[in-house]
C-alpha positions as a LaTeX table, in Angstrom:
\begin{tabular}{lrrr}
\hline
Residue & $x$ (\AA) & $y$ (\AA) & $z$ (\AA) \\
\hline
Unk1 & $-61.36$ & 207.63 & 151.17 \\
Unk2 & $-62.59$ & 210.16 & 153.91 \\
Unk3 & $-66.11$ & 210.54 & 153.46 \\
Unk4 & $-69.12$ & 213.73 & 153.61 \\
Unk5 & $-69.96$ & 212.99 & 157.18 \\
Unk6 & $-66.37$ & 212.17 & 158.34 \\
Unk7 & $-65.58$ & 215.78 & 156.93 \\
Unk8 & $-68.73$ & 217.04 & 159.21 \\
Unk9 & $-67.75$ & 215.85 & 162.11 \\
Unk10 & $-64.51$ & 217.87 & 161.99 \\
Unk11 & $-66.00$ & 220.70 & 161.39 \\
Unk12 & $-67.09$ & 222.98 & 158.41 \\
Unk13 & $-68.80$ & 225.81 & 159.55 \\
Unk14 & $-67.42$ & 229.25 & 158.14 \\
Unk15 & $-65.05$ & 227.36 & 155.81 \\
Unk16 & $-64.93$ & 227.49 & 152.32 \\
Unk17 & $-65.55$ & 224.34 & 151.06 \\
Unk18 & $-65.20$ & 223.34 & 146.91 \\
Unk19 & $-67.59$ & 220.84 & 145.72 \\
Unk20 & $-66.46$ & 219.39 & 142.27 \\
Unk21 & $-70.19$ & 218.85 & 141.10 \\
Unk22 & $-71.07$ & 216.96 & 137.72 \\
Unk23 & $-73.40$ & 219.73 & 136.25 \\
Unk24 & $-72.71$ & 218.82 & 132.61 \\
Unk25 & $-76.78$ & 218.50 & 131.94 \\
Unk26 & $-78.20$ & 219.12 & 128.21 \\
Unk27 & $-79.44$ & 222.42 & 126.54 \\
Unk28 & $-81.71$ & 223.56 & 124.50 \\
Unk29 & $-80.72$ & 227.06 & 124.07 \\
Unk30 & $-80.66$ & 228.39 & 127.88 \\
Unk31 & $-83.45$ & 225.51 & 128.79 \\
Unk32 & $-82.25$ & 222.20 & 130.83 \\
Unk33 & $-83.58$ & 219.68 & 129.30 \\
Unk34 & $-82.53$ & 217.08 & 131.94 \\
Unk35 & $-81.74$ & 218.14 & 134.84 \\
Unk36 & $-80.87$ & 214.50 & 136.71 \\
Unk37 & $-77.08$ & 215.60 & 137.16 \\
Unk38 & $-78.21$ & 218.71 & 139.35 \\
Unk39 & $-80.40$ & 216.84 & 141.52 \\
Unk40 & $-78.36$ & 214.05 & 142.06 \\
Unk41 & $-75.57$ & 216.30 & 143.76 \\
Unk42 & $-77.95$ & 218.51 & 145.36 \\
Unk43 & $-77.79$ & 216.72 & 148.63 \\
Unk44 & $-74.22$ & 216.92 & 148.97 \\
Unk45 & $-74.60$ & 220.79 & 148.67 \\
Unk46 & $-77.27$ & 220.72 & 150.72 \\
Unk47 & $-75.88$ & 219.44 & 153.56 \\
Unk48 & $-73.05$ & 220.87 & 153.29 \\
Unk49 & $-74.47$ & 224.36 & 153.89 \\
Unk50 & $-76.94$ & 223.22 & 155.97 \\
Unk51 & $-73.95$ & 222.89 & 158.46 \\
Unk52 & $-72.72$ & 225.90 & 157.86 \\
Unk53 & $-70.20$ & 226.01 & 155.02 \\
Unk54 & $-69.49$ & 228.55 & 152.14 \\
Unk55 & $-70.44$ & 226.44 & 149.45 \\
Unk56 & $-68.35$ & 226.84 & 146.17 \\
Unk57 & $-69.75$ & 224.71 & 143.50 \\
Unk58 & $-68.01$ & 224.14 & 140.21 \\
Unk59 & $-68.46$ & 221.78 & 137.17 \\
Unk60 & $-67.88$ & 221.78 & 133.17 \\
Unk61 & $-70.53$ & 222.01 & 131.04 \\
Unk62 & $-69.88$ & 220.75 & 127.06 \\
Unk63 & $-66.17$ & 221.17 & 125.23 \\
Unk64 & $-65.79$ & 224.83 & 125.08 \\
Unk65 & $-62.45$ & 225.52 & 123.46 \\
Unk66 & $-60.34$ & 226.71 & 127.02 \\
Unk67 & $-62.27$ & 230.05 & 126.26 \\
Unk68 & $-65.74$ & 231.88 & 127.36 \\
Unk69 & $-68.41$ & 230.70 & 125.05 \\
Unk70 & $-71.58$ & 232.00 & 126.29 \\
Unk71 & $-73.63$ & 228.25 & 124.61 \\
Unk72 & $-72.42$ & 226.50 & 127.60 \\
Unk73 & $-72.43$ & 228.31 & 130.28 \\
Unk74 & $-73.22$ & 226.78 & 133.31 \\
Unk75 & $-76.16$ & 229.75 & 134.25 \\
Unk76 & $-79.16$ & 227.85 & 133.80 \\
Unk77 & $-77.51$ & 225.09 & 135.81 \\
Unk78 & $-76.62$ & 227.77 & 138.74 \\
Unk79 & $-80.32$ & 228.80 & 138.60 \\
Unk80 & $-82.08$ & 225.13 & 138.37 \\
Unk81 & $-79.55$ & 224.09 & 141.84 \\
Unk82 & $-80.98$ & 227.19 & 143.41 \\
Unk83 & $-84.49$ & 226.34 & 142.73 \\
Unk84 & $-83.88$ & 222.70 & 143.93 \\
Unk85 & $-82.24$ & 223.70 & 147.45 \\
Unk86 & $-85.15$ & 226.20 & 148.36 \\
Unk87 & $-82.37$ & 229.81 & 148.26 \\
Unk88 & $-80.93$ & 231.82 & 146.16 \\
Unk89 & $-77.55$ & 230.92 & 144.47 \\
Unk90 & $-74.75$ & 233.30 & 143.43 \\
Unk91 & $-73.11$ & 232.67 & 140.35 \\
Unk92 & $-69.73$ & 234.20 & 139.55 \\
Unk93 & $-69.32$ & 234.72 & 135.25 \\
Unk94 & $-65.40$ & 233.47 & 135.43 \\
Unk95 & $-63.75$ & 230.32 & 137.15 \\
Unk96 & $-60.54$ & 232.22 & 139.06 \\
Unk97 & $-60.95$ & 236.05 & 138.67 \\
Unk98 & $-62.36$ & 238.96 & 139.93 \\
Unk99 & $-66.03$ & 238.01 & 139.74 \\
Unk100 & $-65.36$ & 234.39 & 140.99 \\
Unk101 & $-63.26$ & 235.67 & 143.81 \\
Unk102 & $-65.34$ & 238.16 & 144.77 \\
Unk103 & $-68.76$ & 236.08 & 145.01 \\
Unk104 & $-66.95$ & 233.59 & 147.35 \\
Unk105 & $-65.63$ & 236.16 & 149.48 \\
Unk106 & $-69.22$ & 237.87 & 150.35 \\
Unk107 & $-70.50$ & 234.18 & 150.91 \\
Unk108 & $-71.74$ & 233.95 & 154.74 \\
Unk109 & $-72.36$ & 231.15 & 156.51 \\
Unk110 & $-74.48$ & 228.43 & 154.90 \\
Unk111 & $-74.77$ & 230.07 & 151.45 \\
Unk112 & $-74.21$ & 228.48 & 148.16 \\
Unk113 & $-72.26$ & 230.04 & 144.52 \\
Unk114 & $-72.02$ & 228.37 & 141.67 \\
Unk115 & $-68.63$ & 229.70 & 139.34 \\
Unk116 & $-68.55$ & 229.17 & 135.59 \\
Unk117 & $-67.84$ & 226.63 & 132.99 \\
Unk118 & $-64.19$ & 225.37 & 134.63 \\
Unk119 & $-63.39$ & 224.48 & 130.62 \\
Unk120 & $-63.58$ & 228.06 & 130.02 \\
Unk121 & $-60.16$ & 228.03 & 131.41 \\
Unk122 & $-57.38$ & 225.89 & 129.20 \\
Unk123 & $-55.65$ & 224.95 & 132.18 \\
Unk124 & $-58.59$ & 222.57 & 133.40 \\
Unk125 & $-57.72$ & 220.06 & 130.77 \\
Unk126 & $-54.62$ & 220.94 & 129.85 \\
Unk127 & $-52.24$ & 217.51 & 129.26 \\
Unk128 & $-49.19$ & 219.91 & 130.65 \\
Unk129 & $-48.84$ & 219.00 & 134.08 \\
Unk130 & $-47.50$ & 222.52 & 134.95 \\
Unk131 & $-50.23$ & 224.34 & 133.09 \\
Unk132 & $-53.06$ & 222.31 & 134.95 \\
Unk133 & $-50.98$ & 222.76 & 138.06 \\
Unk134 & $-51.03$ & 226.46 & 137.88 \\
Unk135 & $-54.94$ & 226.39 & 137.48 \\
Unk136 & $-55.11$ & 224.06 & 140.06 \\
Unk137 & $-53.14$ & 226.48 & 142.47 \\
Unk138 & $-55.63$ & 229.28 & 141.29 \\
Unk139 & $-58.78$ & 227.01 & 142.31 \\
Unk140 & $-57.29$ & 225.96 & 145.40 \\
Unk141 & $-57.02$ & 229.70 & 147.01 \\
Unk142 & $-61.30$ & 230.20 & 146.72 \\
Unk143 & $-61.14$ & 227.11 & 149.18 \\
Unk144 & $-60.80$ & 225.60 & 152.69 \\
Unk145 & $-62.11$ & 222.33 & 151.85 \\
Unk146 & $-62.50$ & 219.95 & 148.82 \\
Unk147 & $-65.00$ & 217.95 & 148.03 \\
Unk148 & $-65.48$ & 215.54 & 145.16 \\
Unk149 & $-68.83$ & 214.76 & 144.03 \\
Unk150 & $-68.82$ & 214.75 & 139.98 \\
Unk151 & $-68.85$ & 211.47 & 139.24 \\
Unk152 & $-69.40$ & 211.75 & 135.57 \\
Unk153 & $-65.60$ & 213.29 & 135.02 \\
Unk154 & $-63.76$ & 211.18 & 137.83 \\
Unk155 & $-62.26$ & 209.45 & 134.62 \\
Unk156 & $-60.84$ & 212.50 & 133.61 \\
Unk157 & $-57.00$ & 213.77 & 134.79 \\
Unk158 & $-58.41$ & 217.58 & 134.86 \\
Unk159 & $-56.98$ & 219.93 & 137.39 \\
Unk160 & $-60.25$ & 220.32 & 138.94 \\
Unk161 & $-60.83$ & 216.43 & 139.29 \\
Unk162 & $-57.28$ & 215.58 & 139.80 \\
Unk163 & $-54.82$ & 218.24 & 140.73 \\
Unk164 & $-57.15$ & 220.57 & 143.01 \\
Unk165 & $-57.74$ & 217.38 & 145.79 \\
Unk166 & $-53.56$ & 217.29 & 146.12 \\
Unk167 & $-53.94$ & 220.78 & 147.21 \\
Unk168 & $-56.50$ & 220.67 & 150.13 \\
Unk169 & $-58.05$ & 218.25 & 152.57 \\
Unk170 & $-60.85$ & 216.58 & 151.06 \\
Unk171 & $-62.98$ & 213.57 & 150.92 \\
Unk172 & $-65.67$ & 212.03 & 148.51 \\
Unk173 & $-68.90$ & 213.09 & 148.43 \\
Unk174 & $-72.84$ & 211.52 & 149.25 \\
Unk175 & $-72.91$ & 210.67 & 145.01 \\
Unk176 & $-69.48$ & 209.22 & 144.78 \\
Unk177 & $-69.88$ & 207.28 & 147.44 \\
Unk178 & $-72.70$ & 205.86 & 146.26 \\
Unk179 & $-71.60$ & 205.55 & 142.39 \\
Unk180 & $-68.78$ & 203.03 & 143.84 \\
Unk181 & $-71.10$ & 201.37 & 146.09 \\
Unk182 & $-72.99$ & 200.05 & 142.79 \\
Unk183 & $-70.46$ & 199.73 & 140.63 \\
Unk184 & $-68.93$ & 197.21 & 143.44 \\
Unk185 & $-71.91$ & 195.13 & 143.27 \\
Unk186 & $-71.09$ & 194.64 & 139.66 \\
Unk187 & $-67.34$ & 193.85 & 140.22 \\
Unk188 & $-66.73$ & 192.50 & 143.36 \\
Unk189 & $-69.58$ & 190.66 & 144.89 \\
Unk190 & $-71.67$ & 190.13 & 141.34 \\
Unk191 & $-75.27$ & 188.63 & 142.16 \\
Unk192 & $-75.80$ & 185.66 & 139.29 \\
Unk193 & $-77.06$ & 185.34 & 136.25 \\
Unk194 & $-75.71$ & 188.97 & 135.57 \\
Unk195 & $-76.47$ & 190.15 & 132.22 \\
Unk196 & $-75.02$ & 193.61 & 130.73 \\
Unk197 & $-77.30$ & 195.51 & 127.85 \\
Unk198 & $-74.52$ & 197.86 & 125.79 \\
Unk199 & $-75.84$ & 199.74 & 122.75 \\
Unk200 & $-74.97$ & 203.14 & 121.63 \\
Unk201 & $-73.36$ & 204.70 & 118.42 \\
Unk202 & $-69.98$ & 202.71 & 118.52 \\
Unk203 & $-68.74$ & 199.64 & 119.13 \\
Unk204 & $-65.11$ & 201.46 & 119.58 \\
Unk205 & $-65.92$ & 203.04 & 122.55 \\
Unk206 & $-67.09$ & 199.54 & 124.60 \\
Unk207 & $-64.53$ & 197.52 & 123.77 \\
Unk208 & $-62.50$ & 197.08 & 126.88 \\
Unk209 & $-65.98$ & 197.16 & 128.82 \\
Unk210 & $-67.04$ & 194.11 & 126.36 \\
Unk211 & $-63.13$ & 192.70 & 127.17 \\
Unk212 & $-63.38$ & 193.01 & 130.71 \\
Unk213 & $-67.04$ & 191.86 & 131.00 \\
Unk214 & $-66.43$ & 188.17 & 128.93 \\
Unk215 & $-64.52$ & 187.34 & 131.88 \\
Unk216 & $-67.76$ & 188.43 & 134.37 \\
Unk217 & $-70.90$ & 188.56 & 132.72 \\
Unk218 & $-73.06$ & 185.82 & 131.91 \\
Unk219 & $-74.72$ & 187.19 & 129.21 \\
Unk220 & $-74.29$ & 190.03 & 126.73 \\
Unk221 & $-77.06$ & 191.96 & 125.06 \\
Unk222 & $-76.32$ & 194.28 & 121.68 \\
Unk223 & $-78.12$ & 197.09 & 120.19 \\
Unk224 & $-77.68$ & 200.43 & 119.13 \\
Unk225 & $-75.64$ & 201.35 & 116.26 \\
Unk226 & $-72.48$ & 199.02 & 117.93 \\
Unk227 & $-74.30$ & 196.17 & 116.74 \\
Unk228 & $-73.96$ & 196.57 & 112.74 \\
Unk229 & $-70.74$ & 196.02 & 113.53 \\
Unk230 & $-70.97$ & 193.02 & 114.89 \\
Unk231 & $-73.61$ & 191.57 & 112.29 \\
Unk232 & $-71.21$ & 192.31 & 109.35 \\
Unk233 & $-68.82$ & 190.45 & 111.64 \\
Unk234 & $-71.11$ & 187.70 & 111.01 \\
Unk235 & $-71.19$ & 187.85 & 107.39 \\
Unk236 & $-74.90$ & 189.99 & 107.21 \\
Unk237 & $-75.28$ & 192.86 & 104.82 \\
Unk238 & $-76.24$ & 195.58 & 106.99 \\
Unk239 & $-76.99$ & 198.39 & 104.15 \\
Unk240 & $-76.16$ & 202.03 & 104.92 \\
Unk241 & $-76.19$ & 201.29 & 108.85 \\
Unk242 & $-73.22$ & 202.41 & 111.11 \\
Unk243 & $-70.30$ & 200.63 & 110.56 \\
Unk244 & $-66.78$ & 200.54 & 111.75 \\
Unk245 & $-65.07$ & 198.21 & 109.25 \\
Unk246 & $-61.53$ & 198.26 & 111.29 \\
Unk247 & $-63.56$ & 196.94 & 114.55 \\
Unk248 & $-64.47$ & 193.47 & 112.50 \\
Unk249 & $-61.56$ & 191.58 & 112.91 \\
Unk250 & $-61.90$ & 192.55 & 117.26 \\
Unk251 & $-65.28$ & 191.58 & 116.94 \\
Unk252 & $-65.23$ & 188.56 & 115.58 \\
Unk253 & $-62.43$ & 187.21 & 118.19 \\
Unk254 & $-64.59$ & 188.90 & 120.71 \\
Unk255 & $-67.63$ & 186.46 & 119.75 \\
Unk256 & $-65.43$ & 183.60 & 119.33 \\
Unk257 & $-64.13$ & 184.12 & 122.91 \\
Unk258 & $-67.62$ & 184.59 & 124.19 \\
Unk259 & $-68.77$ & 180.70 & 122.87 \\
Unk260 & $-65.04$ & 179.45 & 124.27 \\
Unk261 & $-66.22$ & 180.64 & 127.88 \\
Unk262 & $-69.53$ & 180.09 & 127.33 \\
Unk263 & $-70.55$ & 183.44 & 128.12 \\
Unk264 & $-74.28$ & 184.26 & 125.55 \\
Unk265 & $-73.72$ & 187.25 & 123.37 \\
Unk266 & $-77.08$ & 187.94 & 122.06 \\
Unk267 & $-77.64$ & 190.47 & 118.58 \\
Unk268 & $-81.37$ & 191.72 & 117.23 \\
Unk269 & $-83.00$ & 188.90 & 115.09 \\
Unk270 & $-84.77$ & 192.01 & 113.39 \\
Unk271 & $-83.77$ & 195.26 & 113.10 \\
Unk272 & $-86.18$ & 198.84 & 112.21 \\
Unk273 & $-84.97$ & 200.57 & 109.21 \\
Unk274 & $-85.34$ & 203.87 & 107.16 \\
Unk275 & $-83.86$ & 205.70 & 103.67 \\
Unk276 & $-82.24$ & 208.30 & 106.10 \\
Unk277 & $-80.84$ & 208.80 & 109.57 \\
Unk278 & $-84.49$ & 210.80 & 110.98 \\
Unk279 & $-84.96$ & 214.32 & 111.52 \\
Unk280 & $-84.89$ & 214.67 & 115.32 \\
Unk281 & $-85.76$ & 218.51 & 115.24 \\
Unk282 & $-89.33$ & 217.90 & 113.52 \\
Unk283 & $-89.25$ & 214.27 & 114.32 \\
Unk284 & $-90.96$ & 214.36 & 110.96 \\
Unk285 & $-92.18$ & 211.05 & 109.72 \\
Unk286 & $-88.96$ & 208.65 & 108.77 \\
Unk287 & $-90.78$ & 205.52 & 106.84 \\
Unk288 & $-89.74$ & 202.84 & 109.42 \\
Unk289 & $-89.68$ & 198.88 & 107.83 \\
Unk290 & $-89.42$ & 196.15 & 109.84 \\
Unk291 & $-86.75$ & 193.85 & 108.56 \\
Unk292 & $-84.59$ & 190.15 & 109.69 \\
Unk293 & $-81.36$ & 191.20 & 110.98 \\
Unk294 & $-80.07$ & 188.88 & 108.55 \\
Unk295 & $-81.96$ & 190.27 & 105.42 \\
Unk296 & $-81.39$ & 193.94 & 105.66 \\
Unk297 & $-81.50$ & 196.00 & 102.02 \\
Unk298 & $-78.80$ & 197.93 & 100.76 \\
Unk299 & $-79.73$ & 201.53 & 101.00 \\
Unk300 & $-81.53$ & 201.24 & 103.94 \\
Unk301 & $-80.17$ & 202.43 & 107.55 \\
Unk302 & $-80.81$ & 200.26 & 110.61 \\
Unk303 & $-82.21$ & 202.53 & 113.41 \\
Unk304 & $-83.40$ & 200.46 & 116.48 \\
Unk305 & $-84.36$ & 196.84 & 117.38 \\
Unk306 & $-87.29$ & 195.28 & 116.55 \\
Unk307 & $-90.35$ & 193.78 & 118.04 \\
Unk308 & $-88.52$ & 190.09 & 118.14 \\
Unk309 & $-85.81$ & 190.98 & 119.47 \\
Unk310 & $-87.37$ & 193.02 & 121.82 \\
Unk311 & $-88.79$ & 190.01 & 123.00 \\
Unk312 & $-85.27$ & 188.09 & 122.86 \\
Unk313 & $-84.19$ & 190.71 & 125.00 \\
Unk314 & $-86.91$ & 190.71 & 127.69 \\
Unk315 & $-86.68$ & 186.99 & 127.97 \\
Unk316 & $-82.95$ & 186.83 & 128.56 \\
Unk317 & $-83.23$ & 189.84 & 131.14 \\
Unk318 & $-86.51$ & 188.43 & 132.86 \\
Unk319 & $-84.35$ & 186.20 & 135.39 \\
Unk320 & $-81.38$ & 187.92 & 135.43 \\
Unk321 & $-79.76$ & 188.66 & 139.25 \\
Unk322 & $-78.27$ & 191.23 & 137.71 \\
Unk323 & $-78.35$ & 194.03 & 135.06 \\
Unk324 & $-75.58$ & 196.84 & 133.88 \\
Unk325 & $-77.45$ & 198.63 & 131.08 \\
Unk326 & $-75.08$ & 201.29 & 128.99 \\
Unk327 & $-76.36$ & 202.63 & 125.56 \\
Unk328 & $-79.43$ & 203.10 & 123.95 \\
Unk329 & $-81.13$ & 200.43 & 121.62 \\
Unk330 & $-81.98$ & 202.83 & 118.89 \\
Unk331 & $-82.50$ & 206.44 & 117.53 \\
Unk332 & $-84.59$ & 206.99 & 121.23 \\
Unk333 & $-85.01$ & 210.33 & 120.31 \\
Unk334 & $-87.27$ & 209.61 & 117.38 \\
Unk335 & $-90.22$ & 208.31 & 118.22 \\
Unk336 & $-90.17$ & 206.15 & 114.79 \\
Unk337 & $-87.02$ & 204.00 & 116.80 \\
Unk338 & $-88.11$ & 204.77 & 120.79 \\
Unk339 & $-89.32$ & 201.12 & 121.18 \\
Unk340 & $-85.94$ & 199.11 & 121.33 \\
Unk341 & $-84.87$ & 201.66 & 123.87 \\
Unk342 & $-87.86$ & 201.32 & 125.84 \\
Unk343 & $-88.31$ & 197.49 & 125.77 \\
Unk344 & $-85.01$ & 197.34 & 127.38 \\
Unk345 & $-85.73$ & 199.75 & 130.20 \\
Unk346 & $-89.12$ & 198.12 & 130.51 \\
Unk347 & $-87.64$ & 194.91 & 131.02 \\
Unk348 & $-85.57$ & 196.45 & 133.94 \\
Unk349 & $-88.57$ & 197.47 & 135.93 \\
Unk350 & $-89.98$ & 194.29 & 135.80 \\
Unk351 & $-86.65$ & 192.31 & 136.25 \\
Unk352 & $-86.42$ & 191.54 & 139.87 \\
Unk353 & $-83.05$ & 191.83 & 139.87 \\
Unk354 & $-80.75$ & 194.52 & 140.85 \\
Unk355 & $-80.85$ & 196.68 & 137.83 \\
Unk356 & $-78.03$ & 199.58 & 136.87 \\
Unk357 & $-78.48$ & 201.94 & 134.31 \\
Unk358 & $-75.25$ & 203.50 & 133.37 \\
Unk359 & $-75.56$ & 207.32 & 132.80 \\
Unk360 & $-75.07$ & 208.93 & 129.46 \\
Unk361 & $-77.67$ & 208.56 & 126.73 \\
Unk362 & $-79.52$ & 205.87 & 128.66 \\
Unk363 & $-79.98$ & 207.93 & 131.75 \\
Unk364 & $-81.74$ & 210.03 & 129.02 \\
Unk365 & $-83.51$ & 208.10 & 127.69 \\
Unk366 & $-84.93$ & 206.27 & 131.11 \\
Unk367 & $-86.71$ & 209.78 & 131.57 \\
Unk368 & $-87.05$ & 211.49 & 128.40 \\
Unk369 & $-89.68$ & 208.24 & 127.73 \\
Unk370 & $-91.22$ & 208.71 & 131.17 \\
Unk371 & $-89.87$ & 206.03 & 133.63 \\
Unk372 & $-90.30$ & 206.53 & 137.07 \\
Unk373 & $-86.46$ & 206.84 & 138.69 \\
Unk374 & $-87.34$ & 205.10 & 141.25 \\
Unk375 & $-88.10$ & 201.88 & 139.58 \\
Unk376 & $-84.32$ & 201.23 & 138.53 \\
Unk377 & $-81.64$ & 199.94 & 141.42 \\
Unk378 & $-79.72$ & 202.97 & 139.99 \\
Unk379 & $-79.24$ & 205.01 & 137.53 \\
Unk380 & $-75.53$ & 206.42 & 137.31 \\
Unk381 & $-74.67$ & 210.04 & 136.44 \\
Unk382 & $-71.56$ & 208.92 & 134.73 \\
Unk383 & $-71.34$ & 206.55 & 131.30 \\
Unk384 & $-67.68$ & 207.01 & 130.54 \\
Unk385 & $-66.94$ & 206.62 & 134.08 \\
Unk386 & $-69.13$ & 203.70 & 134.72 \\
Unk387 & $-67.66$ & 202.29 & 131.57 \\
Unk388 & $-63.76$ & 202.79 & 132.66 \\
Unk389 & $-64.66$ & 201.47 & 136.18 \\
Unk390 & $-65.66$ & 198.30 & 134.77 \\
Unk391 & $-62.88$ & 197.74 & 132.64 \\
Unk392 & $-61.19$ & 197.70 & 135.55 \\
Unk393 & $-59.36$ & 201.15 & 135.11 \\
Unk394 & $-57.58$ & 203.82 & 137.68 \\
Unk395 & $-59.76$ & 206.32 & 137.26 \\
Unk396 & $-57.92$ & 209.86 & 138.33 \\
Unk397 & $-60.82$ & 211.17 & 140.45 \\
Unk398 & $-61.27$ & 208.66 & 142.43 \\
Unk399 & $-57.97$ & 208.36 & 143.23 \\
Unk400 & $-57.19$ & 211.81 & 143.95 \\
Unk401 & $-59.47$ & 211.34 & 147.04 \\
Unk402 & $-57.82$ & 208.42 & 148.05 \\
Unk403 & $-55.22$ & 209.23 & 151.59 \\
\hline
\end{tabular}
């Protein structure tokens, strides 16, 4: 995999070069309200033009329908990047016509555009081969030079990720780079006792990371909604919480295999619970109890972990060598079911160990409860990426930049 600075050396000054950026951050309205994906590829970008290229950035932003919607346009994300690099950036409002063809031609020398949402087009995830070809081909004539440095979608087959790569020399960017530097450290060369934290909505969707990881990990921490699931597979009543009943049967092999291999799969010991899933426009008061994990009511909805087991937790991360954290503990968002959440990121910063927080919601949460970035080993800009790479998975991205 050619790399940034290889790419430099041959040259880019006065070529067009296409950086496939991860700008997918969160809105409120037209307001980022994290804007960790932007800054994390702003080096690439930056020295990219800082030697001289025309800098074409392009991203998705949300699941627009193949169509213009104007809610996720990728404007405010064009403006924050400019902000962050010191210069103005042009944005072009379409991904292949006029406007996006015409801002990269009247690019000079070390300048910077941003075009729009790439999903605005149908082709960019289109499952036809031919249809994301033909986008592909489109993409491919506003550029010299490809570079890929959106780690969050390298585990997607989109014609931007994929197809465009096939179509001009490329190499991997200053992010990717380092994305699969840390995720090697929890594959290949694993420092010991290594301890992975999943929580998040549903158990479903970490699955094959929970597969893949009972043959690696030494321990395995759950929270989040995921984790009803895997009390009811233990025969607790678990009220109105989140549930996937078809995931039981999984789960309960899953545990068994855990005690076969002697790997420690650790659940709350008490859980926070409420009536109702909270309001998290008003964040009006939700009536939080405090209840064993083992004991929960019917009617009542379990919401984050509680002060035990945010002990448990702390105690069986406090030595660990190693930490892969994907998946919030709780309802973060509320400030009634913040503390699971932020006991577990907490623990990280004090850990000594080389800690990994693994994009998505926990990425989130790290800073939307105030943690200092630069008090985690690192925190990834891609969850389902992370998630796919440590199943073990091809993901198309990366090998698209593969020679």
């Amino acid at each position: 995999m050619k790399t940034i600075d290889e790419l430099l050396a041959e040259g880019v000054t006065g070529k067009r070069v296409f950086v496939r950026a991860d700008l997918n951050v969160p809105l409120s309205g037209t307001t980022i309200t994290d804007d960790g994906r932007i800054r994390a590829v702003q080096p690439t970008v930056a020295k990219l033009a800082g030697a001289g290229a025309r800098v074409v950035v392009a991203s998705h932003l949300g699941r627009p329908k193949g169509a213009p919607d104007p809610a996720f346009s990728l404007a405010p994300a064009a403006a924050r990047l400019g902000e962050l690099l010191g210069t103005d950036v042009a944005f072009a409002t379409d991904t292949v016509g006029e406007s996006a063809r015409a801002t990269v031609a009247a690019l000079t020398d070390g300048q910077v555009a941003v075009i729009e949402n790439l999903r605005f087009n149908a082709g960019e995830t289109s499952k036809d081969d031919a249809e994301r070809g033909a986008f592909a081909d489109q993409l491919a004539e506003l550029a010299d030079l490809y570079v890929g440095d959106g780690f969050g979608a390298v585990h997607r087959k989109h014609a931007s990720v994929f197809d465009l790569p096939a179509r001009l020399p490329h190499a991997a960017g200053d992010l990717i780079a380092t994305e699969v530097g840390v995720l090697k450290k929890l594959t290949d060369d694993v420092q010991r006792p290594y301890a992975v934290v999943l929580g998040g909505a549903k158990v479903s969707d970490k699955l094959g990371v929970i597969d893949h990881l009972l043959e690696r990990a030494d321990r395995i921490l759950i929270g989040g909604g995921m984790a009803y699931t895997f009390l009811k597979a233990q025969g607790h009543e678990v009220g109105s919480s989140l549930l996937q009943e078809d995931q039981i049967p999984v789960v309960r092999e899953y545990l068994q295999r855990a005690e076969e291999k002697g790997v420690e799969f650790v659940l709350p010991v008490d859980v926070v619970v409420a009536p109702a899933f909270p309001d998290l426009k008003t964040k009006a008061p939700a009536h939080p109890a405090t209840v064993a994990a083992d004991a929960m009511p019917a009617g009542q909805m379990g919401l984050d972990n509680g002060p035990e087991t945010n002990k448990l937790y702390a105690s069986k991360l406090a030595d660990a060598a190693t930490v892969f954290w994907n998946g919030p503990m709780g309802v973060f968002e509320h400030p009634d079911f913040a503390e699971g959440t932020r006991a577990v990121a907490q623990a990280l910063v004090d850990s000594s160990g080389f800690s990994v927080v693994g994009g998505g919601d926990s990425a989130a949460a790290v800073r939307i409860l105030g943690f200092d970035e630069n008090a985690f080993g690192h925190i990834s800009t891609g969850g389902g990426a992370s998630l796919e790479y440590l199943e073990g998975k091809t993901l198309p991205g990366l090998a698209a930049l593969e020679d």
